[in-house]
Amino acid sequence: MPADPADSNATPIPAAFDQSNLTRTVLRLAWPVVIQQVALTTVQLVDTFLVGHLGADALAGVGLASILYWVPISGMMAVGIGATAVVARNVGAGNPERAEVTLRSAQMLALIWGLAMAAVYFVAAAPMLRIMGAEPAALNQGVDYMQAAALGIPFYSVL
């Protein structure tokens, strides 16, 4: 396989790259991901807290639906992680145009994934929860939650 032209343009890491610079750089790059993960966990925690006051059936339905919600999230995370690596490589190689194309392509792919997953989750909520073993009362609660959550998937996908 021929070498990627971006490899020959990469700037070498300076020998004097000290620990304080590395720590500062990692923190600067990591904080958006940390905030996103904390926000996602907080939303699920608040959902569980609020639904817990509606009874065991509602809590069971939302619990099952929340587990299934990780499938579209995992797909979106995969696109984001892959795009981040390619964008960083192109920026580091001095190819901002290629980085921009990669970013736009990743956003479009994530949006398509989000729309597809939202449609599947909205239409197939009941069968998916039945496969998970939801009892009838929990099934109804889970379907309501899953369909409502499905409406937000496309918006979350492009974050």
Coordinates of N, CA and C in Angstrom, one line a residue:
M1 N 0.8 -1.2 0.0 CA 0.0 0.0 0.0 C 0.9 1.2 0.0
P2 N 0.7 2.2 -0.9 CA 1.5 3.4 -1.0 C 1.3 4.2 0.3
A3 N 2.4 5.0 0.6 CA 2.3 5.9 1.7 C 1.4 7.0 1.5
D4 N 0.7 7.4 2.5 CA -0.2 8.6 2.4 C 0.7 9.8 2.3
P5 N 0.3 10.7 1.3 CA 1.1 12.0 1.2 C 1.1 12.8 2.4
A6 N 0.1 12.7 3.3 CA 0.0 13.5 4.5 C 1.1 13.1 5.4
D7 N 1.6 11.8 5.4 CA 2.7 11.4 6.3 C 4.0 12.2 6.0
S8 N 4.3 12.6 4.8 CA 5.5 13.3 4.5 C 5.5 14.7 4.9
N9 N 4.3 15.3 5.2 CA 4.2 16.7 5.6 C 4.0 16.9 7.1
A10 N 4.0 15.8 7.8 CA 3.7 15.9 9.2 C 4.9 16.6 9.9
T11 N 4.5 17.4 10.9 CA 5.6 18.2 11.6 C 6.0 17.3 12.8
P12 N 7.3 17.1 13.0 CA 7.8 16.2 14.1 C 7.5 16.9 15.4
I13 N 7.3 16.1 16.4 CA 7.1 16.5 17.8 C 8.4 17.1 18.3
P14 N 8.4 18.3 18.9 CA 9.7 18.9 19.4 C 10.2 18.1 20.5
A15 N 11.5 18.0 20.6 CA 12.2 17.2 21.6 C 12.0 17.8 23.0
A16 N 11.7 19.1 23.0 CA 11.5 19.8 24.3 C 10.1 19.9 24.7
F17 N 9.3 18.9 24.2 CA 7.9 18.9 24.6 C 7.7 18.3 26.0
D18 N 7.6 19.2 26.9 CA 7.6 18.8 28.3 C 6.3 18.3 28.9
Q19 N 6.3 17.8 30.1 CA 5.1 17.2 30.7 C 4.0 18.3 30.9
S20 N 4.3 19.5 31.3 CA 3.3 20.5 31.5 C 2.6 20.9 30.2
N21 N 3.3 20.9 29.1 CA 2.7 21.2 27.8 C 1.7 20.0 27.4
L22 N 2.2 18.8 27.7 CA 1.4 17.6 27.3 C 0.1 17.6 28.2
T23 N 0.3 17.8 29.5 CA -0.9 17.8 30.3 C -1.9 18.9 29.9
R24 N -1.4 20.1 29.7 CA -2.3 21.2 29.3 C -3.0 20.9 27.9
T25 N -2.3 20.3 27.0 CA -2.8 20.0 25.7 C -3.9 18.9 25.8
V26 N -3.6 17.9 26.6 CA -4.6 16.8 26.8 C -5.9 17.3 27.5
L27 N -5.7 18.2 28.5 CA -6.9 18.7 29.2 C -7.7 19.6 28.2
R28 N -7.0 20.4 27.4 CA -7.7 21.3 26.5 C -8.5 20.5 25.5
L29 N -7.9 19.4 25.0 CA -8.6 18.5 24.0 C -9.7 17.7 24.6
A30 N -9.5 17.3 25.9 CA -10.4 16.3 26.5 C -11.7 16.9 27.1
W31 N -11.6 18.2 27.5 CA -12.8 18.7 28.3 C -14.1 18.7 27.6
P32 N -14.2 18.9 26.2 CA -15.5 18.7 25.6 C -16.1 17.3 25.7
V33 N -15.2 16.3 25.6 CA -15.7 14.9 25.6 C -16.2 14.6 27.1
V34 N -15.4 15.1 28.0 CA -15.8 14.9 29.4 C -17.1 15.5 29.7
I35 N -17.3 16.8 29.3 CA -18.6 17.5 29.5 C -19.7 16.7 28.8
Q36 N -19.5 16.2 27.6 CA -20.6 15.5 26.9 C -20.9 14.2 27.6
Q37 N -20.0 13.5 28.1 CA -20.2 12.2 28.8 C -20.9 12.5 30.2
V38 N -20.5 13.5 30.9 CA -21.2 13.9 32.1 C -22.6 14.3 31.9
A39 N -22.8 15.0 30.8 CA -24.2 15.5 30.5 C -25.1 14.3 30.1
L40 N -24.6 13.4 29.3 CA -25.3 12.2 29.0 C -25.7 11.3 30.2
T41 N -24.7 11.1 31.1 CA -25.0 10.4 32.3 C -26.0 11.1 33.2
T42 N -25.8 12.4 33.3 CA -26.8 13.2 34.1 C -28.2 13.1 33.6
V43 N -28.4 13.2 32.3 CA -29.7 13.1 31.7 C -30.3 11.7 32.1
Q44 N -29.6 10.7 31.9 CA -30.1 9.3 32.2 C -30.4 9.2 33.7
L45 N -29.5 9.8 34.6 CA -29.8 9.7 36.0 C -31.0 10.5 36.4
V46 N -31.2 11.7 35.8 CA -32.4 12.5 36.1 C -33.7 11.7 35.6
D47 N -33.6 11.2 34.3 CA -34.7 10.4 33.8 C -35.1 9.3 34.8
T48 N -34.1 8.5 35.3 CA -34.3 7.4 36.2 C -35.0 7.9 37.5
F49 N -34.4 9.0 38.0 CA -35.0 9.6 39.2 C -36.4 10.0 39.1
L50 N -36.7 10.7 38.0 CA -38.1 11.2 37.7 C -39.1 10.0 37.5
V51 N -38.6 9.1 36.7 CA -39.5 7.9 36.4 C -39.7 7.0 37.6
G52 N -38.7 6.9 38.4 CA -38.8 6.1 39.6 C -40.0 6.5 40.5
H53 N -40.5 7.7 40.4 CA -41.6 8.1 41.1 C -42.9 7.7 40.5
L54 N -42.9 7.1 39.3 CA -44.0 6.7 38.6 C -44.3 5.2 38.8
G55 N -43.4 4.5 39.5 CA -43.6 3.1 39.8 C -42.7 2.2 39.1
A56 N -42.7 0.9 39.6 CA -41.8 -0.1 39.1 C -41.9 -0.4 37.6
D57 N -43.1 -0.4 37.1 CA -43.3 -0.7 35.7 C -42.7 0.3 34.8
A58 N -42.9 1.6 35.2 CA -42.3 2.7 34.4 C -40.8 2.6 34.5
L59 N -40.2 2.3 35.7 CA -38.8 2.3 35.9 C -38.2 1.1 35.1
A60 N -38.9 0.0 35.1 CA -38.4 -1.2 34.3 C -38.4 -0.9 32.8
G61 N -39.5 -0.2 32.3 CA -39.6 0.1 30.9 C -38.5 1.1 30.4
V62 N -38.3 2.1 31.2 CA -37.3 3.1 30.9 C -35.9 2.5 31.0
G63 N -35.7 1.6 32.0 CA -34.4 1.0 32.2 C -34.0 0.2 30.9
L64 N -35.0 -0.6 30.4 CA -34.7 -1.4 29.2 C -34.5 -0.5 28.0
A65 N -35.3 0.5 27.9 CA -35.2 1.4 26.7 C -33.8 2.2 26.8
S66 N -33.4 2.5 28.0 CA -32.1 3.2 28.1 C -31.0 2.4 27.7
I67 N -31.0 1.1 28.0 CA -29.9 0.2 27.5 C -29.9 0.2 26.0
L68 N -31.1 0.1 25.4 CA -31.1 0.0 23.9 C -30.6 1.3 23.3
Y69 N -30.8 2.4 24.0 CA -30.4 3.7 23.5 C -28.9 3.8 23.2
W70 N -28.1 2.9 23.9 CA -26.7 3.0 23.7 C -26.2 2.5 22.3
V71 N -27.1 1.8 21.6 CA -26.7 1.4 20.2 C -26.5 2.6 19.3
P72 N -27.4 3.5 19.2 CA -27.2 4.6 18.3 C -26.1 5.5 18.9
I73 N -26.0 5.6 20.2 CA -24.9 6.5 20.8 C -23.6 5.9 20.4
S74 N -23.4 4.6 20.5 CA -22.1 3.9 20.2 C -21.8 4.1 18.7
G75 N -22.7 4.1 17.8 CA -22.5 4.3 16.4 C -22.0 5.8 16.2
M76 N -22.7 6.7 16.9 CA -22.3 8.1 16.7 C -20.9 8.4 17.3
M77 N -20.6 7.7 18.4 CA -19.3 7.8 19.0 C -18.2 7.3 18.1
A78 N -18.5 6.2 17.4 CA -17.5 5.6 16.5 C -17.2 6.5 15.4
V79 N -18.2 7.2 14.8 CA -18.0 8.1 13.8 C -17.2 9.3 14.3
G80 N -17.5 9.8 15.5 CA -16.8 10.9 16.1 C -15.3 10.6 16.4
I81 N -15.1 9.4 16.9 CA -13.7 9.1 17.2 C -12.9 8.9 16.0
G82 N -13.4 8.2 15.0 CA -12.7 8.1 13.7 C -12.5 9.4 13.0
A83 N -13.5 10.3 13.0 CA -13.3 11.6 12.4 C -12.3 12.4 13.1
T84 N -12.3 12.3 14.4 CA -11.3 13.1 15.2 C -9.9 12.7 14.8
A85 N -9.6 11.4 14.7 CA -8.3 11.0 14.3 C -7.9 11.5 12.9
V86 N -8.8 11.4 12.0 CA -8.5 11.8 10.6 C -8.3 13.3 10.5
V87 N -9.2 14.0 11.2 CA -9.1 15.5 11.2 C -7.8 15.9 11.8
A88 N -7.5 15.3 13.0 CA -6.2 15.7 13.6 C -5.0 15.4 12.8
R89 N -5.0 14.3 12.1 CA -3.9 13.9 11.2 C -3.8 14.9 10.1
N90 N -4.9 15.3 9.5 CA -4.8 16.3 8.4 C -4.4 17.7 8.9
V91 N -4.9 18.1 10.0 CA -4.5 19.4 10.6 C -3.0 19.4 10.9
G92 N -2.6 18.3 11.5 CA -1.1 18.2 11.8 C -0.3 18.1 10.6
A93 N -0.8 17.6 9.5 CA -0.1 17.5 8.2 C -0.2 18.8 7.4
G94 N -0.9 19.8 7.9 CA -1.0 21.1 7.2 C -2.0 21.0 6.1
N95 N -3.0 20.1 6.2 CA -4.1 20.0 5.2 C -5.5 20.4 5.7
P96 N -5.7 21.7 6.1 CA -6.9 22.1 6.7 C -8.1 21.8 5.8
E97 N -7.9 21.9 4.4 CA -9.0 21.6 3.5 C -9.5 20.2 3.6
R98 N -8.6 19.2 3.7 CA -9.0 17.8 3.9 C -9.6 17.6 5.3
A99 N -9.1 18.3 6.3 CA -9.7 18.2 7.6 C -11.2 18.7 7.5
E100 N -11.4 19.8 6.8 CA -12.8 20.3 6.7 C -13.7 19.3 6.0
V101 N -13.2 18.7 4.9 CA -14.0 17.7 4.1 C -14.3 16.5 5.0
T102 N -13.3 16.1 5.8 CA -13.6 15.0 6.7 C -14.6 15.3 7.7
L103 N -14.5 16.5 8.3 CA -15.5 16.9 9.3 C -16.9 17.0 8.8
R104 N -17.1 17.6 7.6 CA -18.4 17.6 7.0 C -18.9 16.3 6.6
S105 N -18.1 15.4 6.1 CA -18.5 14.0 5.8 C -18.9 13.3 7.1
A106 N -18.2 13.4 8.1 CA -18.5 12.8 9.4 C -19.8 13.3 9.9
Q107 N -20.0 14.6 9.8 CA -21.3 15.2 10.3 C -22.5 14.6 9.5
M108 N -22.3 14.5 8.2 CA -23.3 14.0 7.4 C -23.6 12.5 7.7
L109 N -22.5 11.7 7.8 CA -22.7 10.3 8.2 C -23.4 10.1 9.5
A110 N -23.0 11.0 10.5 CA -23.6 10.9 11.8 C -25.1 11.3 11.7
L111 N -25.4 12.3 10.9 CA -26.8 12.7 10.8 C -27.6 11.5 10.1
I112 N -27.1 10.9 9.1 CA -27.8 9.8 8.4 C -28.0 8.7 9.4
W113 N -26.9 8.3 10.2 CA -27.0 7.3 11.2 C -28.1 7.7 12.2
G114 N -28.1 8.9 12.7 CA -29.1 9.3 13.7 C -30.5 9.3 13.2
L115 N -30.7 9.7 11.9 CA -32.1 9.6 11.3 C -32.5 8.2 11.2
A116 N -31.6 7.3 10.7 CA -32.0 5.9 10.5 C -32.3 5.3 11.9
M117 N -31.4 5.5 12.9 CA -31.7 4.9 14.2 C -33.0 5.5 14.8
A118 N -33.2 6.8 14.6 CA -34.5 7.3 15.2 C -35.7 6.7 14.6
A119 N -35.7 6.4 13.2 CA -36.8 5.8 12.6 C -37.0 4.4 13.1
V120 N -35.9 3.6 13.2 CA -35.9 2.2 13.7 C -36.4 2.2 15.1
Y121 N -35.9 3.1 15.9 CA -36.3 3.1 17.3 C -37.8 3.5 17.5
F122 N -38.2 4.4 16.7 CA -39.6 4.9 16.8 C -40.6 3.8 16.4
V123 N -40.3 3.2 15.3 CA -41.2 2.2 14.7 C -41.1 0.8 15.4
A124 N -39.9 0.4 15.8 CA -39.7 -0.9 16.3 C -39.5 -1.0 17.8
A125 N -39.9 0.1 18.5 CA -39.7 0.1 20.0 C -40.3 -1.1 20.7
A126 N -41.6 -1.4 20.4 CA -42.3 -2.5 21.0 C -41.6 -3.9 20.8
P127 N -41.3 -4.2 19.5 CA -40.6 -5.5 19.3 C -39.2 -5.6 20.0
M128 N -38.5 -4.5 20.0 CA -37.2 -4.5 20.6 C -37.3 -4.7 22.1
L129 N -38.3 -4.1 22.7 CA -38.4 -4.2 24.2 C -39.0 -5.6 24.5
R130 N -39.8 -6.2 23.6 CA -40.3 -7.6 23.9 C -39.1 -8.5 23.8
I131 N -38.2 -8.3 22.9 CA -37.0 -9.2 22.8 C -36.2 -9.1 24.1
M132 N -36.2 -7.9 24.7 CA -35.4 -7.7 25.9 C -36.2 -8.3 27.1
G133 N -37.4 -8.8 26.9 CA -38.1 -9.5 28.0 C -39.0 -8.6 28.8
A134 N -39.4 -7.4 28.2 CA -40.3 -6.5 29.0 C -41.7 -7.1 29.2
E135 N -42.1 -7.0 30.4 CA -43.5 -7.4 30.8 C -44.5 -6.4 30.2
P136 N -45.8 -6.8 30.0 CA -46.7 -5.9 29.3 C -46.8 -4.5 29.9
A137 N -46.9 -4.3 31.2 CA -47.0 -3.0 31.8 C -45.7 -2.2 31.6
A138 N -44.5 -2.8 31.7 CA -43.3 -2.2 31.5 C -43.1 -1.9 30.0
L139 N -43.6 -2.8 29.2 CA -43.5 -2.6 27.7 C -44.1 -1.3 27.3
N140 N -45.3 -1.0 27.8 CA -46.0 0.2 27.4 C -45.2 1.5 27.8
Q141 N -44.7 1.4 29.0 CA -43.9 2.6 29.5 C -42.7 2.7 28.7
G142 N -42.0 1.6 28.4 CA -40.7 1.6 27.7 C -40.9 2.2 26.3
V143 N -42.0 1.8 25.6 CA -42.3 2.2 24.3 C -42.5 3.7 24.3
D144 N -43.3 4.2 25.2 CA -43.5 5.7 25.3 C -42.1 6.4 25.4
Y145 N -41.3 5.9 26.3 CA -40.0 6.6 26.6 C -39.1 6.5 25.3
M146 N -39.1 5.3 24.8 CA -38.2 5.0 23.6 C -38.6 5.9 22.4
Q147 N -39.9 6.0 22.2 CA -40.3 6.8 21.0 C -40.0 8.3 21.3
A148 N -40.2 8.7 22.5 CA -39.8 10.1 22.8 C -38.3 10.4 22.7
A149 N -37.5 9.4 23.2 CA -36.1 9.6 23.1 C -35.6 9.5 21.6
A150 N -36.3 8.7 20.8 CA -35.9 8.5 19.4 C -36.0 9.9 18.7
L151 N -36.9 10.7 19.1 CA -37.0 12.0 18.4 C -35.8 12.9 18.6
G152 N -35.0 12.6 19.7 CA -33.8 13.4 19.9 C -32.5 12.9 19.3
I153 N -32.6 11.6 18.8 CA -31.4 11.0 18.3 C -30.7 11.8 17.2
P154 N -31.5 12.2 16.2 CA -30.8 13.0 15.1 C -30.1 14.3 15.6
F155 N -30.7 14.9 16.6 CA -30.1 16.1 17.1 C -28.8 15.8 17.9
Y156 N -28.9 14.8 18.6 CA -27.7 14.3 19.4 C -26.6 13.9 18.5
S157 N -26.9 13.3 17.3 CA -26.0 12.7 16.4 C -25.0 13.7 15.8
V158 N -25.4 15.0 15.7 CA -24.6 16.0 15.1 C -23.8 16.8 16.1
L159 N -23.9 16.5 17.3 CA -23.1 17.3 18.3 C -21.7 17.0 18.2

